[in-house]
XYZ file of C-alpha atoms in Angstrom:
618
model
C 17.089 95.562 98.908
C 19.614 93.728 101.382
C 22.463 96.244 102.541
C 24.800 95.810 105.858
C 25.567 99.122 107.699
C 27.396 101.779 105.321
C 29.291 104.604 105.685
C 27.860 107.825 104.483
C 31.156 108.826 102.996
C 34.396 106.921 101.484
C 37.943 107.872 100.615
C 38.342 107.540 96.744
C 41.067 108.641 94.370
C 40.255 110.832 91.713
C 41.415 111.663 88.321
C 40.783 115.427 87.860
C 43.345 115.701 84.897
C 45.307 114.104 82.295
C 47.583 116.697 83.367
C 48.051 116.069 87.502
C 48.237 112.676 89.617
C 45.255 111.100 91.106
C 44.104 113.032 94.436
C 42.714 111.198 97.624
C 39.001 112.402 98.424
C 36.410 111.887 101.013
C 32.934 111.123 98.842
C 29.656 110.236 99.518
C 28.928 106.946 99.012
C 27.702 106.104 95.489
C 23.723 105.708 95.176
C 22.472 101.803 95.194
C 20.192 102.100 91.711
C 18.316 99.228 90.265
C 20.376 96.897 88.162
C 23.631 97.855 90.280
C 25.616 96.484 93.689
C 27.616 98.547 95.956
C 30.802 96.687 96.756
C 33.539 96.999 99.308
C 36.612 96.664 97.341
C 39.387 94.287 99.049
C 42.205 94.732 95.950
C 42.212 96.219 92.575
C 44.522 94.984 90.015
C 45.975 97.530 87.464
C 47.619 96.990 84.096
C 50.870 98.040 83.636
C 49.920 100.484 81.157
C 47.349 102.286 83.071
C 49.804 105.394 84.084
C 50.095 106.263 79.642
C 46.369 105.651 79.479
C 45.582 107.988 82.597
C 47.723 110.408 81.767
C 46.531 111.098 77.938
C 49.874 109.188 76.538
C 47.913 106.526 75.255
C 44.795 109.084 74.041
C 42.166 106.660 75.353
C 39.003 108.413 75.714
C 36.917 108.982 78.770
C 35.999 112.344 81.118
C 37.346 113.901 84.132
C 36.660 114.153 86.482
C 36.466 110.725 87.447
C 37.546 107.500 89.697
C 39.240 105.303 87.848
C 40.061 101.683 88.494
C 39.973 98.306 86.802
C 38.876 94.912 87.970
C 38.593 94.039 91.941
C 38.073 91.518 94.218
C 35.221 92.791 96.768
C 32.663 92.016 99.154
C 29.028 92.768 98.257
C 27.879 95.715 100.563
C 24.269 96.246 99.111
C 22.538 94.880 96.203
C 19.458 96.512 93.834
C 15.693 95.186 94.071
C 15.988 93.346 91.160
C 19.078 91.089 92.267
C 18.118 87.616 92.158
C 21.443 85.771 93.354
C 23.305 88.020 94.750
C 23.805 88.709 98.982
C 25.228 90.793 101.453
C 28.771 89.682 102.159
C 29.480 87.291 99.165
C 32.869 87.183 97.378
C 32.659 88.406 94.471
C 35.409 89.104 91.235
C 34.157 92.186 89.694
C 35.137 92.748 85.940
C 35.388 96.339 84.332
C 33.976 95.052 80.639
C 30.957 96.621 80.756
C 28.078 96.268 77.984
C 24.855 98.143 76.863
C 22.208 96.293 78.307
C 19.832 97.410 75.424
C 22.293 97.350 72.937
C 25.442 94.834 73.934
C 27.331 95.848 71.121
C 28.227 99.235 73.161
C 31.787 98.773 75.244
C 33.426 100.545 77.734
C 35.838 99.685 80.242
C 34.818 100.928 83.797
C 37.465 103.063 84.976
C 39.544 103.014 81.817
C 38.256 104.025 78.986
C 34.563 105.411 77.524
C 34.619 103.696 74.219
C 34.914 103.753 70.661
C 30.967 105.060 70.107
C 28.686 107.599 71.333
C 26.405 105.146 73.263
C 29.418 104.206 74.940
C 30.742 107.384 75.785
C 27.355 108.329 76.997
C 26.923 104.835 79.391
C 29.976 105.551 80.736
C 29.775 109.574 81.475
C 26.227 109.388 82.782
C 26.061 105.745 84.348
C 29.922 104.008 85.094
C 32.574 106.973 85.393
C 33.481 106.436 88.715
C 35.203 103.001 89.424
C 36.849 101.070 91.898
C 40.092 103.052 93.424
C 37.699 104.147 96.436
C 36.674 101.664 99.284
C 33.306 101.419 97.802
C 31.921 101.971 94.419
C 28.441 100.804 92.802
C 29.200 98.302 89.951
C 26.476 96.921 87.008
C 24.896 93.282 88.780
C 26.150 91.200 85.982
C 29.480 92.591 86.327
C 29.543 90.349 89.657
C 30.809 86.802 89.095
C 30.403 85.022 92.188
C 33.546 83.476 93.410
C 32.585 79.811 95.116
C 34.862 81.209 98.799
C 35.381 77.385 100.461
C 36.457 76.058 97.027
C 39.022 79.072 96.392
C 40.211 80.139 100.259
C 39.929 76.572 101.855
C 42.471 73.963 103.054
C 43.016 71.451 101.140
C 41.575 69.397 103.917
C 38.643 71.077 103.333
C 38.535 70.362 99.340
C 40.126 74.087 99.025
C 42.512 75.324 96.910
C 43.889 77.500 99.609
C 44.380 80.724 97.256
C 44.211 84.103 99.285
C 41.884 86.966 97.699
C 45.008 88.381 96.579
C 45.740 85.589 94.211
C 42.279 86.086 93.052
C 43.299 89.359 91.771
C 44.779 87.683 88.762
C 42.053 86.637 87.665
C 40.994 89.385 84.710
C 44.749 88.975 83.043
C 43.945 85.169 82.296
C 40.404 85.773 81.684
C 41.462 87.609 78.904
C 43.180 85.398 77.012
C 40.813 82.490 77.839
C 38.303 84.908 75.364
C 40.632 84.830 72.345
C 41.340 81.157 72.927
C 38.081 79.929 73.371
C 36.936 82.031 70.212
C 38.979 79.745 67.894
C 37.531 76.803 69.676
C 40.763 75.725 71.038
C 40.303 71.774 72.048
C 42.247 69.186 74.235
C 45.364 67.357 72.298
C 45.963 70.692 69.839
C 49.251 72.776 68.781
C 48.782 76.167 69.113
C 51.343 79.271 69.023
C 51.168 81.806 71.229
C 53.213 85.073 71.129
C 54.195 87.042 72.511
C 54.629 84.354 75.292
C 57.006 86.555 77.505
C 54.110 89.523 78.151
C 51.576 89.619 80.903
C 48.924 88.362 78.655
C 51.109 85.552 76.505
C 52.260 84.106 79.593
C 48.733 84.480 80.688
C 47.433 82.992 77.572
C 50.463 79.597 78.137
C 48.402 78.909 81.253
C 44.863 79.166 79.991
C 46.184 77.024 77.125
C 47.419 74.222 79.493
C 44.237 74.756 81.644
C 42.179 73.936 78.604
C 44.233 70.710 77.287
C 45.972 72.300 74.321
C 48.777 69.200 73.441
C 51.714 71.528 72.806
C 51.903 75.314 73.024
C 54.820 76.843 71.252
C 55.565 79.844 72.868
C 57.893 82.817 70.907
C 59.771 85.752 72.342
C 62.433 87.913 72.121
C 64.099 86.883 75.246
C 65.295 83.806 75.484
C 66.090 83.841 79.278
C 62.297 84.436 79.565
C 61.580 82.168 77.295
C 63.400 79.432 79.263
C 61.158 80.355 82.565
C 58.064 80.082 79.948
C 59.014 76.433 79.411
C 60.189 74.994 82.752
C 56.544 75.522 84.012
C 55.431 72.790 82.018
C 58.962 71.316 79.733
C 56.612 68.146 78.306
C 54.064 70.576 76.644
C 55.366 73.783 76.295
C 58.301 74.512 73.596
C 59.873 77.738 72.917
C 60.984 79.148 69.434
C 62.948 82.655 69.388
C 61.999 85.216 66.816
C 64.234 86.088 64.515
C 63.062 88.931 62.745
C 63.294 86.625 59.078
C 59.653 85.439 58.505
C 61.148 82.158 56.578
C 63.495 80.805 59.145
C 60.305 81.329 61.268
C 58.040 79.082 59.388
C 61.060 76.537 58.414
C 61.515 76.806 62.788
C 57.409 76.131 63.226
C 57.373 73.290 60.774
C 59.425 71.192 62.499
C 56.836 70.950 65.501
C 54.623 69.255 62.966
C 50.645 70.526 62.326
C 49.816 73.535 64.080
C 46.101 73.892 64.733
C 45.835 77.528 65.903
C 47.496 80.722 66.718
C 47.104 83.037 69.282
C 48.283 86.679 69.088
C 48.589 89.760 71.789
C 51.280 91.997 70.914
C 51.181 95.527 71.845
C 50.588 98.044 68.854
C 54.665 98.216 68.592
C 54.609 95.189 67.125
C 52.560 95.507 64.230
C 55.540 95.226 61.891
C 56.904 92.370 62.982
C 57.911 89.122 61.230
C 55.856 86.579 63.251
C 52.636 87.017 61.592
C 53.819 85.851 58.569
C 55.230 83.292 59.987
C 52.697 82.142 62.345
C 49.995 82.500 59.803
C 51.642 80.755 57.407
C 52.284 77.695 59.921
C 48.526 77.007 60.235
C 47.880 73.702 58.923
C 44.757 73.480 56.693
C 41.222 75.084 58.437
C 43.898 76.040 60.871
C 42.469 79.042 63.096
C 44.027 82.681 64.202
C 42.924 84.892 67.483
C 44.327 88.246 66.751
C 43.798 90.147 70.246
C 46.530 92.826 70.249
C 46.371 96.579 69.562
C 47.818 97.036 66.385
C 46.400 98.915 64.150
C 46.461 98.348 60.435
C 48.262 95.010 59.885
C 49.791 93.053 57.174
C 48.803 89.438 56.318
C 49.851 86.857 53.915
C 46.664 86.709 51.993
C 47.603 83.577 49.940
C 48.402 81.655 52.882
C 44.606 82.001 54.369
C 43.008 81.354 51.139
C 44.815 78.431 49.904
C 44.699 77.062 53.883
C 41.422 78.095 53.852
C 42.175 79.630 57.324
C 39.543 81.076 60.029
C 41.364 84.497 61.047
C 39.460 86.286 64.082
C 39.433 88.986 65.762
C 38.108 89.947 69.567
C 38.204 92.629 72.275
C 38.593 91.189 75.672
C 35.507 88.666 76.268
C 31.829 88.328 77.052
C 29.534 86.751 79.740
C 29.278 83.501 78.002
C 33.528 83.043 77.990
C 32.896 83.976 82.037
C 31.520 81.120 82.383
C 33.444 78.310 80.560
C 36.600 80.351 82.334
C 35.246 80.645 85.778
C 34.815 76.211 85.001
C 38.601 76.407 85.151
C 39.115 78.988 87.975
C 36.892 76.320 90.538
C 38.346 73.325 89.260
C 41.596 74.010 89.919
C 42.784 73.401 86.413
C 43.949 76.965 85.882
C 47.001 77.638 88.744
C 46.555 80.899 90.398
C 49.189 82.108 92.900
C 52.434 80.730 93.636
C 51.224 77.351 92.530
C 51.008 78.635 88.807
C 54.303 80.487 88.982
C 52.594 84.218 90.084
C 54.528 85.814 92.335
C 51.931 88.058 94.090
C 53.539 91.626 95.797
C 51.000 93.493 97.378
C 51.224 97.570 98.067
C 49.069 99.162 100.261
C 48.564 103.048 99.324
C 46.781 105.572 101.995
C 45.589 102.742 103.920
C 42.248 102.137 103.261
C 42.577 99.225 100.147
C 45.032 97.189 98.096
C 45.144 99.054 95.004
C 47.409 96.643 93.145
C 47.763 92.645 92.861
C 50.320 90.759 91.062
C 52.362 94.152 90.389
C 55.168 92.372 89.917
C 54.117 89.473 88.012
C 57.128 87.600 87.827
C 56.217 84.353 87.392
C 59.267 81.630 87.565
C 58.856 81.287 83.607
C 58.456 84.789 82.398
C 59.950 88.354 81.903
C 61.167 90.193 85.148
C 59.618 93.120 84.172
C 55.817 91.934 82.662
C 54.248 93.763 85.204
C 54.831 96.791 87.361
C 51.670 98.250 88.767
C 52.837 98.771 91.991
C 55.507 101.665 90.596
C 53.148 102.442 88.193
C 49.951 103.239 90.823
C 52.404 105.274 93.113
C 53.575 107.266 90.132
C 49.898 107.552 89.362
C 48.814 108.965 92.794
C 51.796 110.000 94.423
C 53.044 112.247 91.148
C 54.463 110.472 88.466
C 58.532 110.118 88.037
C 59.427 112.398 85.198
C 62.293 110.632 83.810
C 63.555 106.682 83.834
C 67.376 107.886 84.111
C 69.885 105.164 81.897
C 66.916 104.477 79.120
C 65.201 105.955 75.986
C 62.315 106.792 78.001
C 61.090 110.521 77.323
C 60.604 113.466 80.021
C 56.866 113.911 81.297
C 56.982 116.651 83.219
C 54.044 119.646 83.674
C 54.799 122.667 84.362
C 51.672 123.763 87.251
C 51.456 126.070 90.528
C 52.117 123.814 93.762
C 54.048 120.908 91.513
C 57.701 120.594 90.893
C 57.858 122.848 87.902
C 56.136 126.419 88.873
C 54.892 128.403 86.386
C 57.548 131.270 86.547
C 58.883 133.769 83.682
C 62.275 133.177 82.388
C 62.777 130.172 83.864
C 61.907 127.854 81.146
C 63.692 127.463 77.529
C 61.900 125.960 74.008
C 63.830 124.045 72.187
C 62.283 123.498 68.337
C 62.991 122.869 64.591
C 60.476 125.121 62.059
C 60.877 121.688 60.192
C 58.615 119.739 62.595
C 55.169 119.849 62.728
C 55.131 118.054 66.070
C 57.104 120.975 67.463
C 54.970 123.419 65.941
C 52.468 122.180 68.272
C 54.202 124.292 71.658
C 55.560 126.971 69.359
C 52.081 127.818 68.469
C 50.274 127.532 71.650
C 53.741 129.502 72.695
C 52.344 132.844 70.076
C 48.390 131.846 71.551
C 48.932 132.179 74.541
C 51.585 135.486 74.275
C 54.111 133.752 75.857
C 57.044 134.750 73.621
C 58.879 136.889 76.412
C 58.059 134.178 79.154
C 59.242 130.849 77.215
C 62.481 132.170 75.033
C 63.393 129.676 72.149
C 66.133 128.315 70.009
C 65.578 126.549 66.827
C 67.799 123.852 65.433
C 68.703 123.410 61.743
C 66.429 120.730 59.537
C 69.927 119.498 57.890
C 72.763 117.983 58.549
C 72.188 116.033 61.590
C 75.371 114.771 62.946
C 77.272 113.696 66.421
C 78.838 110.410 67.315
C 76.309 109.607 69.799
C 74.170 106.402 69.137
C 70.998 108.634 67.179
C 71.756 111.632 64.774
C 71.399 114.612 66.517
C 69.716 118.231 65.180
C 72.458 120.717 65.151
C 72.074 124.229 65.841
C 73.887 126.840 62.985
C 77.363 128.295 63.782
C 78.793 131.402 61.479
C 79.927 129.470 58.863
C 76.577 127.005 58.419
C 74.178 129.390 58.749
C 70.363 128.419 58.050
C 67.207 130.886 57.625
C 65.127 130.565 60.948
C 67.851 128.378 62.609
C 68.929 130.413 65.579
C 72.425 129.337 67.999
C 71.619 127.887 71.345
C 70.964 130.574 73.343
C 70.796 128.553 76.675
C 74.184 126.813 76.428
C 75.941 127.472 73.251
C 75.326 124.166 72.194
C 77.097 122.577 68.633
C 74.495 119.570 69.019
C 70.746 119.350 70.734
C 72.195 115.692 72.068
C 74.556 117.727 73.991
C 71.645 119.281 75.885
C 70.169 115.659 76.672
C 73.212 114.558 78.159
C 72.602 117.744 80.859
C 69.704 115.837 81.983
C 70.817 112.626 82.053
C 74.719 111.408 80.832
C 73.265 108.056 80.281
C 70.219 108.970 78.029
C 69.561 106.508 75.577
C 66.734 107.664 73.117
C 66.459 110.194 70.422
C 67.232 113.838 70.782
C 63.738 115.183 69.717
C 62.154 118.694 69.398
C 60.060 120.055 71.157
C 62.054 120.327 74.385
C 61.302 122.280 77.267
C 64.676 123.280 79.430
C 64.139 124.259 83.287
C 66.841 126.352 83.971
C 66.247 126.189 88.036
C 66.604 122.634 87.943
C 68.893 122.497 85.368
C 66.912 119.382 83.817
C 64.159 118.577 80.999
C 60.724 119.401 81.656
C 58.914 117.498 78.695
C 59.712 116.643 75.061
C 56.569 114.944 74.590
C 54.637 116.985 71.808
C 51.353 115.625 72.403
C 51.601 116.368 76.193
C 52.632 120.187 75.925
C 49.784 120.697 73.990
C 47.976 119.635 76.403
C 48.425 121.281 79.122
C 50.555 124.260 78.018
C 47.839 126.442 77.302
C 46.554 126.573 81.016
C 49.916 126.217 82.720
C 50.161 130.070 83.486
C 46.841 130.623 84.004
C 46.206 132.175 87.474
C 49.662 134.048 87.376
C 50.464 137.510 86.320
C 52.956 136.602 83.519
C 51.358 137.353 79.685
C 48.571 136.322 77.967
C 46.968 136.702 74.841
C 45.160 141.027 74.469
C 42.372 141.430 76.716
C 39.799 141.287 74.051
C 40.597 137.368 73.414
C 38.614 134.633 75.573
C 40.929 132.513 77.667
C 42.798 129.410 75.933
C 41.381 126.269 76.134
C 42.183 123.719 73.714
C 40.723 120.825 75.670
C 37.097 121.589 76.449
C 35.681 119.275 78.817
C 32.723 118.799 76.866
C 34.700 118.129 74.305
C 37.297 115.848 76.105
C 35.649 112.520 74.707
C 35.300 113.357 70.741
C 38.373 114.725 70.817
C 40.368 111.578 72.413
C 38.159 109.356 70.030
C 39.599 111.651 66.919
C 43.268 112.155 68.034
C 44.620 108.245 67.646
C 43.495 107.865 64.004
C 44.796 112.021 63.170
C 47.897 110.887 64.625
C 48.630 107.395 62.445
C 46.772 108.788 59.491
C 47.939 112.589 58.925
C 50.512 113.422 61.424
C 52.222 110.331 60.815
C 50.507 109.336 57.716
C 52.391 112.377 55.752
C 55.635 110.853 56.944
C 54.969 107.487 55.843
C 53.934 108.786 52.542
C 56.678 111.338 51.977
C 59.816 108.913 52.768
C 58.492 106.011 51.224
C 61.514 103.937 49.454
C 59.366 103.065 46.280
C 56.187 103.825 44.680
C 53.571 101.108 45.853
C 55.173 102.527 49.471
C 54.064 105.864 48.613
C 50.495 104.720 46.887
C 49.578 102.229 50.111
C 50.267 105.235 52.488
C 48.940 108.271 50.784
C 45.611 107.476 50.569
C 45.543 107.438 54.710
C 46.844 110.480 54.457
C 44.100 111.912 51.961
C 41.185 109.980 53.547
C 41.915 111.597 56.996
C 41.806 114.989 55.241
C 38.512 113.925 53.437
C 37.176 113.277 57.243
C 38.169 116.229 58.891
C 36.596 118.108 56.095
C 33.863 116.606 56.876
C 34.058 117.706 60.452
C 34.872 121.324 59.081
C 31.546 121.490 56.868
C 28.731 119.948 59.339
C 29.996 122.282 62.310
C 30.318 125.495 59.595
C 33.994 125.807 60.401
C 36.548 127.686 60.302
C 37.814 125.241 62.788
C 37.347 121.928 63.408
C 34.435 121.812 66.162
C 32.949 124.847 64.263
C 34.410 129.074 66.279
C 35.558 126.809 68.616
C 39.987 126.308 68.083
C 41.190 122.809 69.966
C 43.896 120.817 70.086
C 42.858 119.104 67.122
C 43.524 121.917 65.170
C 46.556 122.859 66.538
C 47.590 118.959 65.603
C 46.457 119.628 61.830
């Protein structure tokens, strides 16, 4: 095997916890292994999202501890016996789509997520957990693509394209996209759609689409500002519709660009209920063709329109080797722009001075959204302790309450605010009576009925003498009439929804976390290690979120949560009966599965004696 001279440690930063920012450690360096490189990482580029996904917002599922990461641009530092192309000191691009290599159909993202399947969960927690936020880290060989160095970094003199390795970066956003669009075949002279066009990966996917010939890409948003920035990087090919929200005026808007071969799709899972599929869909000209590459979930679509267009729909998760390939053809040529000269405006941050741990973070571009992309706020809220609160928006409170952080875990210095009515606040109330921390976390519980205030959202209100409700309770913090009023304490400007459950610091005088899903997650540990109550002597410690259990139960939570917990919802407010008989059978078929869980593990819980999270969410 060819190596250069190593280190026998490297800095890294570690993810120890859903629960507690990334950590800066001094490791050994990973083990070479056939079938793997080690790589010294110059950058690492990090999607937006990461922070929710590292965090447990977004309940992707992988273990801690780990190193997480996401695609880099690196030097090769030592290579396996069986590389055949590979060298010492080559540029590489190294992408974090990993796959089985006796069974391809297993996926995992290195450094993001485990999976969807137990060979993948098991690949990654045996084989790939640690990534590449460290200054080296041992990557699969084929995850390598060999970047040709005088054709990228050279002059133009030189035949170059004079891109820096920061530019390079970039290169798994667009990569991306190329995998959807080259999956409906997209060919030179053709009208596609592409929405949304404002996001990281639209705009992405408007310059792999003029990169690969497309005739005229009609690009739909929201924001018509961005819009306007989408179009000026190419006015004689690119056109911009806005959407409306009215799936008709949407089609009678697409018609008028004529046939419309193919339509390309990346929304985030917010999305799901929005017009433009209809629309879009319906646009398609005969044999037109669909790439449907967003999360979202269960999804409506005009049926009649595919059949009687006898429309290809398809579907795809990120890309494989093959789509490398074709994509990299682009990348060398210079038909795809990277860098300035394709309207990226590259910021890098350098964080404890060992690597770039973010490239585009602020992916402006001259034609797109302001705010597509901010990893570089994102990574330092990551590592350096995430901000608990965006003051002025509807963004919720994400604190933790833990020994050495900003919240300490002290008696009486933390109030519960809940409504009996919701099972999401159930979820601290009862890890509240687990735990026996009634006489350390007081509560007051707001009515069910009428919700009132003249603030933008209804707010809960809490019973007075003459509207008194069984269980309801005053505010015993504040005297409150309204729980909005106790929002406006922690920020005047607040503009989301006054939820329950929500935990009051009364040191700071601020929210800790309304965030159901997070309190049960770390709650039950939060005061362990102090003096302050616990459950009787005779009952093991609380731990909801086994670490040997950490994948299954991240792989169970997302469908629980948009079958049952939401699912019941759905079903109990629906406006008419085929409402009610499209929703309830989610509801009953995630019963019928946890049942199932119940019976092959011999119960009474879900993972058999053992009480989790999961249960607490049921």
């Amino acid at each position: 095997m060819a190596t250069e001279s190593l280190p026998e440690t490297n800095r890294a930063l570690v993810l120890k916890s859903r629960d507690q920012p990334l950590v800066v450690e001094n490791r050994p360096l990973p083990q070479l292994t056939s079938g793997s490189a080690i790589v010294r990482n110059l950058n690492v580029k990090l999607v937006s999202y990461c922070r929710e996904v590292w965090s447990g917002k977004r309940p992707y599922p992988f273990p801690t501890p780990m190193v997480p990461g996401g695609n880099c641009v690196a030097r090769v530092a030592a290579v396996g016996p069986d590389a055949t192309t590979l060298k010492r000191g080559q540029l590489v691009f190294v992408h974090n789509f990993i796959a089985g290599r006796d069974n391809p159909d297993e996926l995992c993202l290195f450094g993001f997520t485990s999976g969807f399947s137990p060979g993948s969960n098991s690949m990654f927690e045996n084989e790939w957990r640690d990534s590449t936020l460290a200054e080296y880290s041992r990557v699969p060989l084929e995850n390598c693509i060999l970047l040709d160095e005088p054709r990228l970094l050279g002059s133009p003199q030189q035949g170059g394209l004079s891109y820096t390795t920061d530019d390079l970066g970039y290169l798994q956003i667009p990569l991306v996209a190329y995998g959807g669009l080259i999956d409906i075949d997209l060919k030179p002279g053709e009208t596609i759609v592409i929405t949304p066009a404002t996001g990281q990966f639209g705009g992405a996917a408007v310059q792999v689409a003029l990169a690969m010939g497309a005739g005229t890409i009609i690009a739909m948003g929201r924001n018509e500002e961005a819009l306007k920035r989408v179009e000026s990087l190419e006015p004689t090919r690119i056109k911009t519709l806005k959407m409306t929200g009215n799936w008709e005026t949407e089609l009678e808007a697409l018609k008028a660009f004529g046939p419309i071969d193919a339509f390309f799709d990346i929304s985030p899972p917010m999305a799901k209920d929005s017009s433009h599929y209809k629309s879009c869909i319906s646009s398609l000209r005969r044999n037109g063709r669909a790439s449907l590459m967003g999360g979202l979930g269960d999804l409506t679509i005009p049926a009649w329109a595919m059949v009687f267009g006898s429309l290809q729909l398809k579907a795809k998760w990120m890309y494989n080797r093959t789509d490398i390939v074709g994509f990299m053809r682009l990348v060398h040529g210079g038909l795809l722009k990277l860098g300035p000269i394709g309207g990226n405006e590259i910021t890098v941050l350098g964080i404890i001075g060992f690597f770039r741990p973010t490239i585009s973070p602020r992916r402006t571009l001259k034609r797109t959204n302001d705010v597509v992309s901010r990893q570089c706020k994102v990574f330092l809220e990551a590592t350096m302790g995430s901000e608990i609160h965006k003051p002025g928006t509807d963004d919720g409170w994400h604190g933790v309450i833990a020994q050495g952080g900003q919240f300490e875990p002290e008696k009486d210095r933390y109030h519960l605010y809940i409504g009996l009515f919701c099972p999401f606040a159930h979820r601290a109330n009862l890890v509240r009576h687990l735990k026996g921390l009634q006489s350390v976390i007081p509560i007051s519980i707001v009515k069910p009925y009428p919700r009132g205030g003249d603030q933008k959202f209804p707010s809960w209100i809490f019973p007075s003498p003459d509207s008194e409700y069984p269980g309801a309770t005053p505010d015993h913090l504040f005297g409150s009439r309204y729980l909005s009023e106790i929002y406006f304490k922690a920020d005047p400007a607040y503009k989301g929804r006054y939820s329950v459950p929500m935990l009051w610091d009364k040191k700071q005088d601020t929210i800790v976390n309304n965030e159901s899903a997070e309190l049960l997650r770390w709650l039950p540990t939060a005061f362990d290690g102090t003096d302050l109550p616990s459950p009787p002597a005779a009952s093991p410690p609380l731990n909801l979120y086994p670490s040997d259990l950490n994948s299954i139960i991240n792989t169970i939570s997302p469908w629980v949560q948009a079958d049952l917990n939401t699912g019941v919802y759905k079903a109990g407010f629906a406006a008419d009966q085929a409402k009610y008989d499209e929703n309830v059978i989610h509801v009953f078929g995630a019963l019928n599965r946890l049942e199932d869980f119940v019976h092959a593990n011999g119960g009474p819980f879900i993972f058999g004696s053992r009480l989790t999270e999961l249960d607490i969410r049921v």
